[in-house]
XYZ file of C-alpha atoms in Angstrom:
344
model
C 0.258 47.888 -44.616
C 3.017 46.911 -42.213
C 2.594 45.152 -38.851
C 3.299 48.456 -37.124
C 0.160 50.048 -38.569
C 1.729 52.170 -41.275
C 1.846 52.029 -45.059
C 5.025 50.679 -46.604
C 6.420 51.183 -50.044
C 7.302 48.332 -52.399
C 10.607 46.771 -51.406
C 10.428 47.894 -47.774
C 9.045 44.548 -46.524
C 12.593 43.288 -45.962
C 13.327 46.250 -43.719
C 10.120 45.661 -41.798
C 11.035 42.024 -41.129
C 14.510 43.057 -40.053
C 13.071 45.461 -37.495
C 10.795 42.737 -36.108
C 13.759 40.354 -35.838
C 15.669 42.986 -33.874
C 12.741 43.309 -31.476
C 12.502 39.551 -30.695
C 15.447 39.329 -28.219
C 14.113 42.315 -26.329
C 10.645 40.762 -26.255
C 12.054 37.497 -24.965
C 14.019 39.300 -22.268
C 10.908 41.219 -21.294
C 8.848 38.031 -20.979
C 11.600 36.302 -19.028
C 11.765 39.268 -16.657
C 8.021 39.222 -16.101
C 8.093 35.486 -15.427
C 10.874 35.900 -12.891
C 9.106 38.855 -11.269
C 5.887 36.904 -10.668
C 7.487 33.548 -9.892
C 6.310 31.845 -13.075
C 8.067 28.788 -14.479
C 7.479 26.394 -17.400
C 4.649 24.018 -16.615
C 6.640 21.106 -18.026
C 9.563 21.663 -15.646
C 9.858 19.225 -12.753
C 9.751 21.008 -9.375
C 12.308 20.352 -6.679
C 11.514 17.529 -4.285
C 10.822 19.844 -1.331
C 8.586 22.044 -3.486
C 6.789 18.988 -4.811
C 6.094 17.602 -1.342
C 4.864 21.046 -0.303
C 2.386 21.097 -3.186
C 1.120 17.653 -2.230
C 0.617 18.825 1.358
C -1.285 21.898 0.148
C -3.742 19.587 -1.600
C -4.359 17.363 1.434
C -7.998 18.504 1.554
C -8.448 17.531 -2.076
C -6.934 14.096 -1.370
C -9.293 13.521 1.567
C -12.363 14.755 -0.313
C -11.514 12.739 -3.418
C -10.930 9.577 -1.385
C -14.154 9.976 0.577
C -16.214 10.619 -2.546
C -14.720 7.627 -4.316
C -15.279 5.439 -1.281
C -18.956 6.382 -1.161
C -19.533 5.975 -4.899
C -17.617 2.702 -5.264
C -20.544 0.435 -4.409
C -23.494 2.729 -5.145
C -24.774 0.464 -7.920
C -24.646 -2.670 -5.755
C -27.674 -3.442 -3.601
C -25.604 -4.294 -0.554
C -23.516 -1.154 -1.049
C -20.676 -0.681 1.435
C -21.264 -4.144 2.915
C -19.187 -5.578 0.065
C -16.154 -3.988 1.677
C -16.615 -6.500 4.501
C -18.294 -9.368 2.664
C -15.432 -9.844 0.190
C -12.698 -10.644 2.774
C -15.208 -12.654 4.823
C -16.073 -14.833 1.839
C -12.374 -15.256 1.098
C -11.814 -16.287 4.711
C -14.588 -18.875 4.467
C -13.045 -20.374 1.327
C -9.560 -20.471 2.870
C -10.935 -22.042 6.049
C -12.567 -24.819 4.057
C -9.520 -25.513 1.888
C -6.638 -24.942 4.298
C -8.254 -25.450 7.689
C -10.434 -28.475 6.895
C -8.891 -30.195 3.874
C -5.158 -29.437 4.263
C -5.116 -29.223 8.090
C -3.130 -26.000 8.021
C -4.645 -25.156 11.416
C -2.173 -27.460 13.165
C -0.177 -25.557 15.744
C -2.783 -22.757 15.942
C -5.223 -22.686 18.855
C -7.695 -20.108 17.531
C -7.521 -20.719 13.800
C -10.645 -18.704 12.946
C -9.292 -15.449 14.401
C -5.824 -16.284 13.053
C -7.103 -16.748 9.508
C -9.507 -13.805 9.400
C -6.826 -11.443 10.743
C -4.388 -12.552 8.067
C -6.934 -12.190 5.262
C -8.090 -8.704 6.310
C -4.572 -7.305 6.838
C -3.140 -8.751 3.649
C -6.158 -7.504 1.656
C -5.279 -3.926 2.656
C -1.814 -4.187 1.110
C -3.064 -6.210 -1.839
C -5.750 -3.726 -2.869
C -3.432 -0.744 -2.375
C -0.883 -2.197 -4.786
C -3.504 -3.263 -7.333
C -5.189 0.155 -7.507
C -1.770 1.822 -7.521
C -0.824 -0.032 -10.694
C -3.915 1.280 -12.532
C -4.456 4.713 -10.985
C -2.655 6.790 -13.620
C -4.377 5.233 -16.612
C -7.758 5.172 -14.892
C -7.570 8.936 -14.256
C -5.910 10.056 -17.489
C -8.775 12.473 -18.261
C -8.415 14.182 -14.885
C -4.635 14.352 -15.266
C -4.867 16.070 -18.648
C -7.605 18.466 -17.553
C -6.114 19.757 -14.288
C -2.634 20.687 -13.106
C -1.840 19.132 -9.715
C 0.849 16.863 -8.219
C 0.152 13.425 -9.654
C 1.144 11.793 -6.371
C -2.210 12.960 -5.002
C -3.927 10.148 -6.911
C -2.038 7.156 -5.434
C -2.319 8.785 -2.008
C -6.068 9.180 -2.401
C -6.532 5.586 -3.519
C -4.535 4.212 -0.592
C -6.635 6.406 1.699
C -9.748 4.798 0.180
C -8.382 1.370 1.064
C -7.477 2.559 4.567
C -11.012 3.809 5.125
C -12.346 0.446 3.986
C -9.937 -1.326 6.338
C -11.208 0.682 9.303
C -14.751 -0.386 8.478
C -13.594 -3.995 8.136
C -11.872 -3.771 11.522
C -15.271 -3.594 13.210
C -16.149 -6.990 11.777
C -12.682 -8.362 12.538
C -12.936 -7.246 16.175
C -16.345 -8.908 16.479
C -14.983 -12.197 15.155
C -11.841 -12.095 17.307
C -13.769 -11.299 20.500
C -16.484 -13.810 19.583
C -13.931 -16.617 19.329
C -12.801 -16.061 22.909
C -9.932 -13.589 22.627
C -9.937 -11.039 25.495
C -9.780 -7.276 25.097
C -6.424 -6.175 26.565
C -4.007 -3.257 26.487
C -2.091 -5.057 23.748
C -4.822 -3.950 21.354
C -3.333 -0.434 21.422
C -0.369 -1.814 19.474
C -2.740 -2.109 16.544
C -2.548 1.667 15.970
C 1.189 1.903 15.160
C 0.973 -1.381 13.246
C -1.709 -0.066 10.878
C 0.037 3.297 10.514
C 3.274 1.578 9.503
C 1.426 -0.700 7.109
C -0.393 2.255 5.531
C 2.970 4.017 5.117
C 4.396 0.951 3.392
C 1.314 0.768 1.156
C 1.708 4.410 0.089
C 5.296 3.806 -0.993
C 4.359 0.596 -2.820
C 1.424 2.313 -4.555
C 3.672 5.153 -5.758
C 6.160 2.672 -7.206
C 3.432 0.659 -8.921
C 1.766 3.853 -10.201
C 4.886 4.749 -12.161
C 5.250 1.172 -13.435
C 1.583 1.034 -14.431
C 1.705 4.405 -16.176
C 4.450 3.197 -18.473
C 3.145 -0.291 -19.303
C -0.453 -1.428 -19.176
C 0.641 -5.071 -18.979
C 1.890 -4.428 -15.441
C -1.664 -4.094 -14.133
C -2.492 -7.497 -15.641
C 0.507 -9.172 -14.016
C 0.211 -7.613 -10.547
C -2.852 -9.610 -9.337
C -1.123 -12.876 -10.212
C 2.057 -11.889 -8.336
C 0.034 -10.804 -5.308
C -1.813 -14.108 -5.297
C 1.524 -15.904 -5.129
C 2.734 -13.505 -2.410
C -0.314 -14.326 -0.283
C 0.751 -17.960 -0.011
C 4.206 -16.960 1.287
C 2.987 -14.649 4.069
C 1.524 -17.100 6.564
C -2.005 -15.887 5.944
C -3.478 -19.397 6.058
C -0.816 -21.243 8.078
C 1.779 -20.742 10.791
C 5.299 -20.195 9.509
C 6.693 -21.474 12.819
C 4.835 -24.769 12.290
C 6.318 -25.476 8.879
C 8.246 -28.760 8.563
C 11.634 -28.889 10.238
C 13.165 -29.907 6.902
C 12.637 -26.336 5.677
C 15.931 -24.421 6.067
C 16.116 -21.793 8.782
C 16.951 -19.033 6.293
C 13.824 -19.854 4.281
C 11.618 -19.459 7.358
C 13.297 -16.127 8.122
C 12.652 -14.905 4.576
C 8.977 -15.820 4.934
C 8.716 -14.202 8.377
C 10.437 -10.939 7.437
C 8.652 -10.188 4.170
C 6.573 -7.006 4.603
C 3.071 -8.481 4.547
C 4.013 -11.251 6.997
C 5.533 -8.695 9.394
C 2.373 -6.573 9.576
C 0.143 -9.637 9.826
C 2.225 -11.046 12.692
C 2.198 -7.752 14.608
C -1.576 -7.456 14.210
C -2.086 -10.990 15.508
C 0.260 -10.262 18.389
C -1.798 -7.195 19.293
C -5.317 -8.648 19.264
C -4.845 -12.397 19.922
C -3.904 -13.491 23.454
C -3.633 -17.102 22.273
C -1.096 -16.052 19.647
C 1.049 -14.361 22.309
C 0.697 -17.262 24.764
C 1.668 -19.921 22.199
C 4.475 -17.972 20.549
C 7.938 -19.572 20.755
C 9.762 -18.244 23.792
C 6.608 -17.410 25.753
C 7.626 -20.108 28.273
C 11.070 -21.182 29.527
C 12.779 -23.442 27.033
C 12.016 -27.138 27.424
C 13.712 -29.451 24.928
C 11.332 -32.361 25.506
C 8.151 -30.327 25.078
C 9.572 -28.491 22.071
C 10.445 -31.791 20.411
C 6.936 -33.035 21.179
C 5.451 -29.967 19.529
C 7.334 -30.681 16.303
C 5.654 -34.079 16.214
C 2.165 -33.381 17.543
C 1.796 -29.648 16.663
C -0.075 -28.994 19.912
C -0.209 -25.166 20.077
C 0.583 -24.800 23.788
C 3.815 -26.815 23.445
C 5.209 -24.339 20.912
C 5.736 -21.802 23.701
C 8.554 -23.974 25.118
C 10.659 -23.716 21.925
C 13.373 -21.169 21.291
C 12.022 -18.061 19.563
C 13.345 -17.884 16.018
C 12.283 -14.241 15.627
C 11.689 -11.820 18.512
C 8.818 -9.340 18.534
C 11.332 -6.485 18.732
C 12.843 -7.693 15.456
C 9.401 -7.637 13.848
C 8.925 -4.016 14.959
C 12.283 -3.016 13.521
C 11.390 -4.754 10.270
C 7.999 -3.000 10.183
C 9.581 0.436 10.600
C 12.321 -0.357 8.106
C 9.961 -1.598 5.397
C 7.680 1.422 5.876
C 10.429 4.059 5.736
C 12.473 2.511 2.923
C 9.444 1.814 0.729
C 7.966 5.292 1.254
C 11.241 7.093 0.465
C 11.873 4.898 -2.574
C 8.299 5.399 -3.787
C 8.392 9.181 -3.436
C 11.736 9.519 -5.215
C 10.852 7.074 -7.967
C 7.467 8.685 -8.646
C 8.755 12.287 -8.438
C 11.456 11.671 -11.062
C 8.780 10.989 -13.693
C 6.250 13.585 -12.545
C 6.271 15.540 -15.816
C 5.709 12.429 -17.941
C 2.339 11.432 -16.543
C -0.567 12.224 -18.816
C 1.411 12.441 -22.051
C 0.454 10.500 -25.139
């Protein structure tokens, strides 16, 4: 019995196979025509960048729902629940205050060290957690990636959104501490909105870059926390970069001041701390004698009479530049390997 449903005589099998071989090109052309007619394409083919971004935007509701659900379920097994989102940076702040503020006297040159320290810890923690979860997101969700077809960039975006939601909850505690330590509520606080938006944009780009790194090598996720711990000590979280010893070269201070985390921390302090604005270099007309006295005594109010090494406008330009460059680099770098995620 042949494949066409008819009886064949001995020796006619070769003819039957020849007929089927002749039909294969036509069948392939027919399938290709149907695929083109209905807009179908191989699932393993990488979409164009514009098409890819459009697919991510179409799944914005999924990203929001996934982030919210993960945020709620993250601490369900802990008795204090969502309070750990606030308790963790607060406990870190207490430890840093004891070590750097009391033992190492890193509070020299800072009038309101409590608000200064807590602001630095909370803002840096947002970037730190975004990068850490970005480095593990692809491996942690490998089952979901293999089960469903969706733009993989949705996962890093959702995880950064989780961290942003946690930051907003932490801001309530940060505001209470800042106001409780004597800082007034002024119009400068509105600058916090663009600062956090730019920082979140930078975090998205960094998470996308680390997601591709982490998907290719599991050792990356083990190394990232150590590198971030080192980064924290170079961002002025626990000390004032402007109060560092004069022996430190000027270029070194500029490198510390313009690194991304330090930029967003400085802009946040500038927005919510009146003492930080009042004591910033350049806040008062230059006075050589008072500036020289500050370098010896580290009295915060005398710092305002020194020349400003970095203007606030330069910090804003750096914040925008870091956010845009990192986001573009992250999107391009992640999109190039879109079809590789979930294999193996």
